[in-house]
């Protein structure tokens, strides 16, 4: 009898569903059949049941955090069963040791983590029975049957387990040691919280903090654009003044002179150019592009999108979601006509059929065996379902995946781009740009907000030729201001993590990150962002990512350390990928990680001697108080004082401080966390609420870029904030 070990209960149910079976409390019993002549037992884990030992599991003295004990380097890494999951582990162990079980099948998700989940259970159960591997990319009945009829020997995927545990060992070394050394050193400077450091999370945080610094340092400058309207061949159109490719004038006097010069002048069309461009349908989704698109379209967090996709996968509607490939092989392509036929019968998609390429083979843009590693792109399976029968969230993600398959079989979108140059009095050049959609092609399938704007642009394009002459009807000036870089959205952060190589100067390391996966993997990036939120390093407000003061302090403390750079991740990912392919060994990699850990401890101690932190901000970074249940007490953490308007409680509301009575009495008292480029801490707000005035705050920034120091004062009569420059404030 075979023992099938799945990763989760719902996955086990899918694996057993194609065969005659009975559901029991702890397992599913598959009756004897062609695939399983002696029957089979299908049971499941609940994610990771095993974990690495904590520091005190190796040396009892390591439980206490102290600089003297660092670095913590075990001679050999060991695992244990997670305490809360011992019951589940013992159930599986009993099946492994059952006498009539002659062979075990690893049937977890086909990837590194799935490999580690089951192999660690087998290791801690001291299994000696032969092991096979089920390797499939979807949980449809057809795929499951094909997979069980073509089981791999366990040696074929063992390198993936080696890669997974190597990653875990190295991350333990960096996380345990770097977190302790920087926490202890920062506590000496006045911070009271724990600073978690990780090989992937910390460089990701550094990118967010660096963008925030760029925004804080940015000085907005005014500019002017000069727009003219022309009458040409009984047509009216507009153009924007240009010189040497730039349409912005940074000097007001010059802008006024240009505008005055162009008034009531003759104009001539000096250049007309029209180009047509075919835009092919988008690639199929990998997990990153699915997360980015869902975030842009529906504001779903990366983790939420992954969770939704995982549900669709387990139900058998889409292929394996944790994939880094946007391509499929010939094998998947052969299934597409059948899948498309089923999709065409659904009312939601019926209007798109017939498709322009429906009877043709796909190009290498989509079908490329060399670009498919463990798993192909995310595609709908032949178990097609009407999206209306799914939950709203599942329907949206499922529809996006179907749309990309349909679009791949539809025609290119044909666009026409027109550039017109109009010369005023032989001296001033105005440019008019426009585009037309000549053929929608796939754009009729995948919605775009730009399409409506495009219709308006098409209506404004004039039909003129070079040499046509006319008059300037009107000249206007528009004042604008240069804007700082934008903060990342959660979806954009996924893309930034994946393309982290551009932040490295070393060309060889850039290539490594481009050929691996940047910061993190398809399966872990959403978790890293969630981790940064949980550890209070970032805040997500209306889908925009902000670093907290805690996050800024950590990155400032790290400086140019490898811990804050994608460089270390690049080197490690290169070696881990080689371990996963079976061409590199675990032991030399871990030895290097141990040497690096020792070096990082020494580096941190040297850096701490140069730290100069704002004491007010460090006071803010205190460990959150807990209530009787051990959970963080939000009320105690966020209560700052009494509202000067209604005497209610003022609390931290994320992006600003405000009155807790807003919902009940509509009290509108609020104070932004950032005023004129200066962050306001809760210490400032507490002083404002108790004393009516803050201490002098340095670094308020005026529009002209100059800075000033002042206190913030609450004007009770006028119920508003003001600046106080009085000498009495200290």
XYZ file of C-alpha atoms in Angstrom:
730
model
C 0.000 0.000 0.000
C 1.208 3.492 -0.856
C 1.160 6.418 1.585
C 0.508 9.757 -0.135
C 1.635 12.828 1.822
C -0.033 16.069 0.776
C 0.761 19.561 2.011
C -2.758 20.517 3.109
C -6.170 18.826 3.600
C -7.829 20.401 0.552
C -4.903 19.342 -1.614
C -5.233 15.774 -0.317
C -8.913 15.777 -1.254
C -8.072 16.811 -4.809
C -5.405 14.128 -5.114
C -7.822 11.414 -3.993
C -10.877 12.632 -5.928
C -10.140 10.821 -9.255
C -10.139 7.445 -7.464
C -12.698 5.418 -5.462
C -12.150 6.594 -1.919
C -13.589 7.105 1.549
C -12.994 10.195 3.688
C -11.885 9.388 7.239
C -11.124 11.740 10.129
C -7.354 11.847 9.683
C -6.929 10.555 6.144
C -8.577 9.484 2.886
C -8.587 5.776 2.056
C -8.210 5.057 -1.662
C -9.607 1.659 -2.663
C -7.610 -0.741 -4.872
C -7.671 0.385 -8.513
C -5.482 0.342 -11.627
C -3.194 3.082 -10.307
C -3.105 1.719 -6.753
C -3.539 -2.084 -6.973
C -3.187 -2.431 -3.194
C -4.980 0.819 -2.399
C -3.476 3.909 -0.780
C -3.700 6.169 2.248
C -3.721 9.898 1.518
C -3.020 12.117 4.517
C -1.793 15.648 4.942
C 0.340 18.147 6.802
C -0.888 21.642 7.638
C 1.964 23.581 6.076
C 5.287 23.386 7.902
C 5.176 20.922 10.811
C 8.903 21.166 11.542
C 11.151 24.096 12.401
C 14.795 24.836 13.100
C 15.781 24.799 16.751
C 15.878 28.242 18.408
C 19.270 29.395 19.788
C 18.632 27.954 23.254
C 18.049 24.569 21.635
C 21.777 24.443 20.917
C 23.184 26.220 23.994
C 21.054 27.161 26.997
C 23.180 30.293 27.506
C 22.117 31.538 24.060
C 18.586 32.215 25.305
C 19.732 35.487 26.893
C 20.478 38.262 24.428
C 24.013 39.534 24.972
C 26.747 40.967 22.787
C 29.298 38.698 24.421
C 27.529 35.535 23.189
C 27.627 36.594 19.526
C 28.017 35.152 16.989
C 25.630 32.240 17.516
C 26.910 29.508 15.201
C 25.662 25.931 15.688
C 28.093 23.178 14.730
C 25.182 21.367 13.075
C 21.653 22.596 12.367
C 18.777 20.596 13.807
C 15.001 20.543 13.375
C 12.179 19.835 15.781
C 8.440 19.357 15.479
C 6.589 22.625 16.050
C 4.875 22.306 19.441
C 1.406 23.338 18.234
C 1.543 20.773 15.396
C 2.779 17.687 17.257
C -0.601 15.968 17.047
C -0.669 16.226 13.258
C 2.944 15.094 13.023
C 2.262 12.009 15.155
C -0.673 11.040 12.927
C 1.573 11.127 9.846
C 4.400 9.350 11.665
C 2.061 6.520 12.638
C 1.131 6.014 8.977
C 4.808 6.109 7.913
C 5.588 3.335 10.409
C 2.519 1.293 9.509
C 3.667 -2.177 8.381
C 1.444 -2.472 5.298
C 2.764 0.845 3.913
C 5.462 -0.176 1.452
C 6.105 3.093 -0.392
C 5.693 6.806 0.315
C 4.755 9.444 -2.248
C 5.714 13.090 -1.668
C 2.673 14.902 -3.056
C 3.130 18.429 -1.700
C 3.327 21.524 -3.932
C 5.933 21.009 -6.627
C 8.540 23.477 -5.386
C 11.277 24.078 -2.817
C 9.039 24.655 0.183
C 6.720 21.775 -0.633
C 9.764 19.545 -0.890
C 11.071 20.664 2.509
C 7.712 20.317 4.287
C 7.371 16.590 3.582
C 11.041 15.585 3.602
C 11.509 17.065 7.082
C 8.538 15.039 8.317
C 10.119 11.908 6.835
C 13.474 12.795 8.370
C 12.124 13.356 11.893
C 10.019 10.185 11.549
C 13.209 8.227 10.746
C 11.675 6.865 7.548
C 13.546 4.034 5.795
C 10.901 3.120 3.212
C 11.283 3.908 -0.512
C 10.050 7.329 -1.604
C 8.629 8.603 -4.903
C 7.734 12.139 -6.006
C 4.480 13.355 -7.573
C 5.301 16.371 -9.766
C 2.317 18.151 -11.328
C 1.387 21.744 -12.172
C -2.377 21.533 -11.694
C -4.833 19.586 -9.551
C -7.313 18.633 -12.244
C -8.315 14.959 -12.325
C -6.469 14.515 -15.627
C -3.200 15.987 -14.293
C -3.424 14.007 -11.055
C -3.893 10.718 -12.920
C -1.030 11.458 -15.319
C 1.210 12.401 -12.392
C 0.545 9.241 -10.365
C 1.167 7.133 -13.465
C 4.568 8.784 -13.970
C 6.002 9.177 -10.459
C 9.595 10.415 -10.187
C 12.258 8.815 -8.075
C 12.853 10.926 -4.966
C 16.457 11.577 -6.058
C 15.174 13.681 -8.978
C 13.919 16.435 -6.662
C 16.216 15.973 -3.662
C 18.373 18.995 -4.686
C 15.327 21.227 -4.164
C 15.210 20.075 -0.552
C 18.929 20.822 -0.220
C 18.292 24.302 -1.599
C 15.379 24.911 0.785
C 17.266 23.890 3.929
C 20.410 25.751 2.813
C 18.328 28.883 2.469
C 16.805 28.278 5.907
C 20.182 27.634 7.589
C 21.770 30.759 6.112
C 18.740 32.897 6.935
C 18.841 31.587 10.538
C 22.493 32.630 10.851
C 21.896 36.131 9.509
C 18.531 36.656 11.181
C 19.455 35.449 14.679
C 22.832 37.165 14.806
C 22.190 40.432 12.970
C 18.857 40.975 14.727
C 20.462 40.537 18.144
C 23.538 42.656 17.545
C 21.646 45.621 16.063
C 18.842 45.390 18.647
C 21.310 45.405 21.543
C 23.433 48.212 20.088
C 20.408 50.379 19.257
C 18.983 49.801 22.742
C 22.219 51.234 24.131
C 21.415 54.404 22.171
C 17.882 54.651 23.603
C 15.626 52.498 21.388
C 13.547 49.947 23.262
C 12.133 47.715 20.544
C 13.467 44.611 18.807
C 14.982 45.134 15.348
C 14.473 42.107 13.153
C 16.932 41.762 10.266
C 16.626 39.384 7.344
C 18.539 38.633 4.177
C 15.590 39.695 1.973
C 13.388 41.874 4.184
C 16.162 44.328 5.086
C 17.354 45.203 1.544
C 13.677 45.558 0.594
C 13.174 47.984 3.486
C 16.314 49.855 2.362
C 14.760 50.463 -1.076
C 11.626 51.896 0.553
C 13.608 54.130 2.915
C 15.868 55.323 0.090
C 12.828 56.401 -1.926
C 11.519 58.274 1.134
C 14.855 60.088 1.471
C 14.667 61.131 -2.172
C 11.207 62.557 -1.526
C 12.321 64.378 1.643
C 15.357 65.924 -0.060
C 13.428 66.932 -3.161
C 12.989 70.672 -3.665
C 10.069 71.552 -5.904
C 10.772 74.170 -8.551
C 8.281 76.106 -10.691
C 8.120 75.853 -14.459
C 5.844 77.121 -17.188
C 4.446 75.503 -20.316
C 3.294 77.630 -23.233
C 0.334 76.349 -25.167
C -0.971 77.798 -28.433
C -4.097 77.051 -30.434
C -3.932 77.213 -34.203
C -6.385 77.653 -37.050
C -5.233 75.616 -40.026
C -7.384 74.686 -43.072
C -10.549 75.452 -41.111
C -9.351 73.131 -38.336
C -8.404 74.059 -34.803
C -5.775 72.239 -32.775
C -3.332 72.888 -29.957
C 0.417 72.562 -29.549
C 2.985 72.995 -26.768
C 6.146 75.074 -27.197
C 9.348 73.031 -27.361
C 13.043 73.748 -27.650
C 15.693 71.047 -27.812
C 13.140 68.466 -26.733
C 12.106 70.335 -23.567
C 8.696 71.929 -23.101
C 9.358 73.479 -19.699
C 10.554 77.041 -19.185
C 12.025 77.632 -15.723
C 12.210 81.440 -16.020
C 8.905 83.312 -15.757
C 10.152 86.394 -17.648
C 11.354 84.257 -20.543
C 8.071 82.347 -20.628
C 6.135 85.614 -20.782
C 8.329 86.869 -23.630
C 7.801 83.676 -25.645
C 4.032 83.859 -25.123
C 3.926 87.556 -26.091
C 6.031 86.911 -29.180
C 3.631 84.242 -30.471
C 0.447 86.290 -30.086
C -1.380 87.083 -33.392
C 1.346 85.581 -35.543
C 1.207 83.463 -38.671
C 1.976 79.757 -38.314
C 3.074 76.984 -40.642
C 3.131 73.206 -40.347
C 6.825 72.367 -40.578
C 6.743 68.614 -39.945
C 4.190 65.807 -39.913
C 5.122 62.232 -39.103
C 2.826 59.254 -38.654
C 4.029 55.808 -37.619
C 2.086 52.629 -37.148
C 3.008 50.128 -34.457
C 1.682 46.672 -33.696
C 1.408 45.932 -29.987
C 1.260 42.184 -29.262
C -0.944 40.742 -26.514
C 0.608 40.648 -23.034
C 2.493 37.622 -21.757
C 0.806 35.022 -19.628
C 0.950 35.701 -15.898
C 3.651 34.585 -13.520
C 2.944 35.255 -9.856
C 4.677 38.650 -9.743
C 2.822 40.040 -12.758
C -0.472 38.643 -11.438
C 0.113 40.342 -8.083
C 1.133 43.626 -9.707
C -1.881 43.659 -12.039
C -4.369 42.745 -9.292
C -2.931 45.492 -7.103
C -3.194 48.084 -9.865
C -6.689 47.055 -10.907
C -8.297 46.118 -7.583
C -5.819 47.329 -4.920
C -5.370 43.748 -3.697
C -2.253 43.268 -1.593
C 0.285 40.783 -3.006
C -0.509 38.357 -0.182
C -4.228 38.567 -0.864
C -3.692 37.847 -4.554
C -1.501 34.843 -3.739
C -4.108 33.524 -1.295
C -6.860 33.877 -3.908
C -4.741 32.202 -6.587
C -3.899 29.355 -4.210
C -7.615 28.746 -3.608
C -8.274 28.660 -7.355
C -5.375 26.229 -7.789
C -6.569 23.872 -5.063
C -10.056 23.905 -6.604
C -8.452 22.852 -9.874
C -9.353 25.973 -11.901
C -5.840 27.337 -12.542
C -2.328 25.921 -12.724
C 0.263 26.180 -9.960
C 0.477 29.892 -8.999
C 3.929 30.148 -7.379
C 5.729 30.255 -10.704
C 8.363 32.623 -12.050
C 7.723 31.746 -15.703
C 5.433 33.597 -18.121
C 5.743 30.845 -20.747
C 4.262 27.422 -21.488
C 5.520 24.340 -23.306
C 4.078 22.616 -26.368
C 2.303 20.204 -24.036
C 0.189 22.964 -22.466
C -0.420 24.592 -25.841
C -2.048 21.391 -27.133
C -4.696 21.749 -24.420
C -5.585 25.356 -25.248
C -8.128 24.696 -28.072
C -10.205 22.544 -25.716
C -9.970 25.131 -22.935
C -10.882 27.987 -25.308
C -13.903 26.062 -26.584
C -15.198 25.749 -23.018
C -14.489 29.427 -22.308
C -16.340 30.500 -25.479
C -19.525 28.917 -24.116
C -19.545 31.263 -21.084
C -21.714 34.356 -21.499
C -19.022 36.655 -20.047
C -16.508 35.729 -22.766
C -18.744 34.714 -25.685
C -18.654 38.208 -27.312
C -14.877 37.911 -27.844
C -15.159 34.829 -30.055
C -14.142 33.922 -32.724
C -10.540 34.978 -32.048
C -8.174 36.058 -34.804
C -5.575 33.355 -34.084
C -7.916 30.736 -32.699
C -6.933 28.120 -35.279
C -3.197 28.961 -35.296
C -0.280 27.865 -33.158
C 1.087 30.369 -30.657
C 4.462 32.007 -31.253
C 7.614 31.709 -29.135
C 6.354 34.792 -27.309
C 4.242 32.333 -25.293
C 5.544 28.826 -26.041
C 9.176 28.432 -25.033
C 10.394 25.304 -23.274
C 13.773 26.918 -22.438
C 12.041 29.561 -20.297
C 9.975 27.097 -18.261
C 11.833 25.891 -15.159
C 9.873 24.077 -12.430
C 6.483 25.359 -13.559
C 4.915 27.041 -16.566
C 2.898 30.274 -16.556
C -0.374 30.617 -14.662
C -3.145 29.483 -17.007
C -6.735 28.261 -16.665
C -7.059 24.480 -16.593
C -9.516 22.415 -18.639
C -11.762 22.480 -15.561
C -13.327 25.728 -16.794
C -15.948 27.330 -14.560
C -18.204 30.354 -14.936
C -16.647 33.196 -12.867
C -20.134 34.199 -11.706
C -20.240 31.047 -9.575
C -17.133 32.149 -7.637
C -16.731 34.743 -4.905
C -16.128 38.293 -6.164
C -12.420 38.177 -5.392
C -11.876 34.746 -6.925
C -13.914 35.730 -9.990
C -11.768 38.808 -10.589
C -8.446 36.954 -10.417
C -9.777 34.003 -12.443
C -11.149 36.375 -15.093
C -7.769 38.119 -15.393
C -6.064 34.775 -16.047
C -8.672 33.773 -18.645
C -8.409 37.170 -20.349
C -4.679 36.720 -20.857
C -5.189 33.326 -22.486
C -7.921 34.651 -24.795
C -5.824 37.720 -25.653
C -2.870 35.550 -26.704
C -5.065 34.109 -29.466
C -6.451 37.455 -30.591
C -4.850 39.944 -32.965
C -2.242 42.588 -32.253
C -3.448 46.055 -31.358
C -2.527 48.395 -34.224
C -1.750 51.964 -33.148
C -0.977 55.055 -35.190
C 1.263 57.712 -33.608
C 1.285 61.223 -35.100
C 3.733 64.058 -34.359
C 3.057 67.522 -35.763
C 5.431 70.479 -35.511
C 4.034 73.948 -36.059
C 6.416 76.881 -36.572
C 5.316 80.352 -35.433
C 6.897 83.258 -37.296
C 9.772 80.957 -38.337
C 11.134 80.970 -34.769
C 8.991 79.246 -32.155
C 8.218 75.524 -32.494
C 5.089 73.936 -31.061
C 4.548 70.173 -30.936
C 1.261 68.299 -31.151
C 1.164 64.595 -30.382
C -1.663 62.181 -30.836
C -2.436 58.536 -31.346
C -5.204 56.515 -32.887
C -6.242 52.938 -32.387
C -6.583 51.566 -35.899
C -7.395 48.045 -34.743
C -8.243 47.098 -31.164
C -7.211 43.457 -31.363
C -6.608 42.097 -27.871
C -7.348 45.499 -26.323
C -11.057 44.709 -26.645
C -10.545 41.848 -24.178
C -8.338 43.313 -21.466
C -9.816 46.554 -20.105
C -7.671 49.681 -19.874
C -8.363 53.065 -18.352
C -6.270 54.591 -21.133
C -8.779 53.597 -23.822
C -11.306 56.330 -22.948
C -8.559 58.952 -22.912
C -7.413 57.647 -26.285
C -10.840 58.253 -27.809
C -10.630 61.888 -26.739
C -7.138 62.276 -28.188
C -8.274 60.840 -31.518
C -10.973 63.474 -31.782
C -8.396 66.268 -31.347
C -5.998 65.169 -34.097
C -6.071 67.552 -37.089
C -5.708 66.462 -40.704
C -2.846 68.717 -41.833
C 0.182 68.477 -44.151
C 3.639 69.964 -44.162
C 3.550 73.488 -45.552
C -0.026 74.234 -44.506
C -0.344 77.779 -43.184
C -2.666 79.400 -40.694
C -2.942 81.668 -37.686
C -2.229 81.600 -33.969
C -5.619 81.948 -32.300
C -4.591 82.063 -28.681
C -1.546 81.635 -26.415
C -1.740 80.590 -22.774
C 0.741 79.796 -20.027
C 0.368 77.007 -17.506
C 2.384 77.083 -14.318
C 3.487 73.783 -12.838
C 5.902 72.495 -10.232
C 8.378 69.678 -10.428
C 7.258 66.708 -8.375
C 9.301 64.329 -6.224
C 9.526 60.616 -7.008
C 6.373 58.748 -6.077
C 6.225 56.264 -3.245
C 5.744 52.660 -4.215
C 2.385 50.939 -4.225
C 2.332 47.380 -2.889
C 2.120 46.073 -6.439
C 5.035 48.214 -7.594
C 7.085 47.014 -4.633
C 6.766 43.442 -5.938
C 8.223 44.626 -9.263
C 10.989 46.590 -7.524
C 11.961 43.517 -5.491
C 12.095 41.413 -8.630
C 14.250 43.948 -10.502
C 16.528 44.779 -7.565
C 19.587 44.131 -9.738
C 19.511 47.663 -11.105
C 20.529 48.929 -7.663
C 23.851 47.065 -7.843
C 26.951 48.479 -9.519
C 28.648 45.109 -10.115
C 27.612 43.978 -13.615
C 28.139 40.291 -12.826
C 25.857 40.475 -9.781
C 23.234 42.332 -11.816
C 23.214 39.379 -14.207
C 22.809 37.001 -11.268
C 19.718 38.784 -9.990
C 18.294 39.044 -13.487
C 18.719 35.311 -14.009
C 17.454 34.374 -10.561
C 14.587 36.248 -8.979
C 15.877 39.489 -7.474
C 14.974 39.976 -3.824
C 12.984 36.978 -2.629
C 11.148 34.483 -4.805
C 7.750 34.394 -6.463
C 6.459 32.492 -3.445
C 8.012 34.672 -0.717
C 7.781 38.339 -1.802
C 4.217 38.817 -0.583
C 5.243 37.321 2.765
C 8.233 39.667 3.026
C 5.986 42.719 2.565
C 3.585 41.345 5.176
C 6.529 40.767 7.526
C 7.719 44.360 7.126
C 4.232 45.528 8.085
C 3.989 43.187 11.071
C 7.360 44.346 12.382
C 6.326 48.007 12.119
C 8.949 48.884 9.523
C 6.405 50.075 6.950
C 2.816 51.254 6.797
C 0.452 50.709 3.880
C -1.989 53.603 3.585
C -4.423 53.535 0.668
C -2.106 51.108 -1.144
C 0.926 53.427 -0.752
C 4.012 52.172 1.098
C 5.527 54.439 3.779
C 8.553 53.617 5.938
C 8.064 54.132 9.682
C 10.555 55.902 11.928
C 11.626 52.472 13.159
C 12.371 51.399 9.602
C 14.343 54.571 8.905
C 16.417 54.176 12.071
C 17.371 50.604 11.194
C 18.484 51.499 7.668
C 20.400 54.507 8.963
C 22.138 52.250 11.488
C 23.063 49.731 8.786
C 24.525 52.379 6.481
C 26.286 50.710 3.564
C 26.355 47.290 5.231
C 25.782 44.277 2.987
C 22.700 43.591 5.090
C 20.928 46.545 3.449
C 22.117 45.807 -0.079
C 20.781 43.391 -2.712
C 24.410 42.385 -3.299
C 24.510 39.699 -0.609
C 21.204 38.275 -1.802
C 22.556 38.189 -5.360
C 25.558 36.103 -4.335
C 23.464 33.781 -2.213
C 20.766 33.318 -4.844
C 23.420 32.325 -7.357
C 24.780 29.609 -5.090
C 21.322 28.461 -3.897
C 20.170 28.082 -7.498
C 23.229 25.918 -8.158
C 22.407 23.774 -5.111
C 18.839 23.417 -6.413
C 20.178 22.198 -9.754
C 22.461 19.701 -8.031
C 25.725 21.305 -9.185
C 26.796 22.815 -5.838
C 27.005 21.367 -2.327
C 25.387 22.522 0.892
C 28.363 22.407 3.284
C 30.666 24.907 1.502
C 27.765 27.352 1.210
C 26.943 27.164 4.931
C 30.631 27.549 5.815
C 30.726 30.810 3.845
C 27.508 31.963 5.560
C 29.097 31.333 8.962
C 32.182 33.361 8.026
C 29.991 36.206 6.764
C 27.975 36.153 10.007
C 31.119 36.628 12.097
C 32.188 39.513 9.858
C 28.772 41.216 10.099
C 28.859 41.117 13.920
C 32.245 42.836 13.951
C 31.081 45.398 11.390
C 27.973 46.268 13.439
C 30.012 46.994 16.563
C 32.281 49.347 14.603
C 29.323 51.136 13.024
C 27.619 51.754 16.358
C 30.507 54.017 17.439
C 29.530 56.485 14.669
C 25.751 56.564 15.255
C 24.129 59.939 15.993
C 20.372 59.506 16.257
C 17.608 61.978 17.022
C 16.754 61.180 20.665
C 13.092 62.126 20.187
C 12.672 59.566 17.424
C 14.471 56.856 19.383
C 12.062 57.438 22.272
C 9.234 56.638 19.877
C 10.686 53.235 19.100
C 9.542 51.382 22.179
C 8.158 47.892 22.452
C 4.367 47.945 22.271
C 2.662 47.242 25.629
C 0.606 44.042 25.906
C -2.701 43.265 27.524
C -3.557 40.245 29.681
C -3.869 37.963 26.654
C -0.328 38.799 25.557
C -1.533 40.714 22.512
C -0.530 44.296 21.783
C -2.903 46.706 23.470
C -3.857 49.124 20.718
C -5.542 51.581 23.077
C -2.514 51.942 25.348
C -0.159 52.098 22.399
C -1.987 54.800 20.487
C -3.554 57.062 23.139
C -1.685 60.404 23.073
C -3.782 62.824 25.091
C -7.027 64.789 25.292
C -8.513 66.481 22.242
C -8.352 70.314 22.628
C -11.669 70.626 20.776
C -13.963 68.066 22.453
C -11.835 66.506 25.229
C -12.014 63.105 23.550
C -8.959 60.872 23.104
C -6.378 61.731 20.444
C -4.899 58.606 18.870
C -2.443 57.581 16.166
C -4.516 56.958 13.046
C -1.715 55.887 10.725
C -0.964 58.812 8.426
C -2.087 61.422 10.954
C -3.042 61.987 14.600
C -6.729 62.604 15.227
C -9.644 62.591 17.632
C -11.177 59.191 18.386
C -14.635 60.823 18.522
C -14.729 61.481 14.786
C -17.348 58.794 14.106
C -19.598 59.670 17.066
C -19.391 63.481 17.222
C -17.651 64.287 13.908
C -14.874 66.064 15.806
C -12.450 67.133 13.083
C -9.276 67.653 15.137
C -6.338 66.206 13.190
C -2.600 66.808 12.936
C -0.655 65.476 9.965
C 2.374 63.317 10.748
C 4.324 65.406 8.283
C 4.268 69.213 8.066
C 6.464 71.089 5.595
C 8.772 68.126 5.150
C 9.237 67.503 8.899
C 8.003 64.349 10.638
C 6.032 64.876 13.844
C 6.490 62.219 16.510
C 3.967 61.247 19.150
C 6.246 63.027 21.665
C 5.563 66.281 19.822
C 1.820 65.639 19.841
C 1.775 64.723 23.531
C 3.488 68.033 24.322
C 1.062 69.921 22.089
C -1.953 68.353 23.817
C -0.684 68.777 27.367
C 1.147 72.131 27.094
C -0.561 73.709 24.091
C 2.777 73.965 22.313
C 5.570 71.665 21.182
C 9.269 72.213 21.807
C 11.191 73.922 19.001
C 11.272 71.553 16.010
C 14.146 71.811 13.543
C 13.943 71.525 9.788
C 10.590 72.829 8.502
C 11.037 73.367 4.753
C 9.677 76.325 2.807
C 8.645 76.173 -0.862
C 11.863 77.921 -1.876
C 13.884 75.158 -0.254
C 14.969 77.150 2.794
C 14.421 75.660 6.247
C 13.382 77.172 9.570
C 12.951 76.103 13.196
C 9.734 76.694 15.115
C 7.316 75.272 17.651
C 3.792 74.214 16.768
C 1.132 75.975 18.820
C -2.578 75.280 19.206
C -4.664 78.466 18.870
C -7.679 77.599 21.044
C -9.805 80.603 19.982
C -9.326 79.999 16.281
C -9.147 76.207 16.634
C -6.145 75.868 14.370
C -2.391 75.260 14.433
C 0.215 77.983 14.048
C 3.983 78.348 14.166
C 5.594 79.936 17.194
C 9.068 81.450 16.929
C 9.221 82.694 20.531
C 12.432 82.355 22.532
C 10.532 80.774 25.434
C 10.212 77.493 23.572
C 13.121 75.122 24.148
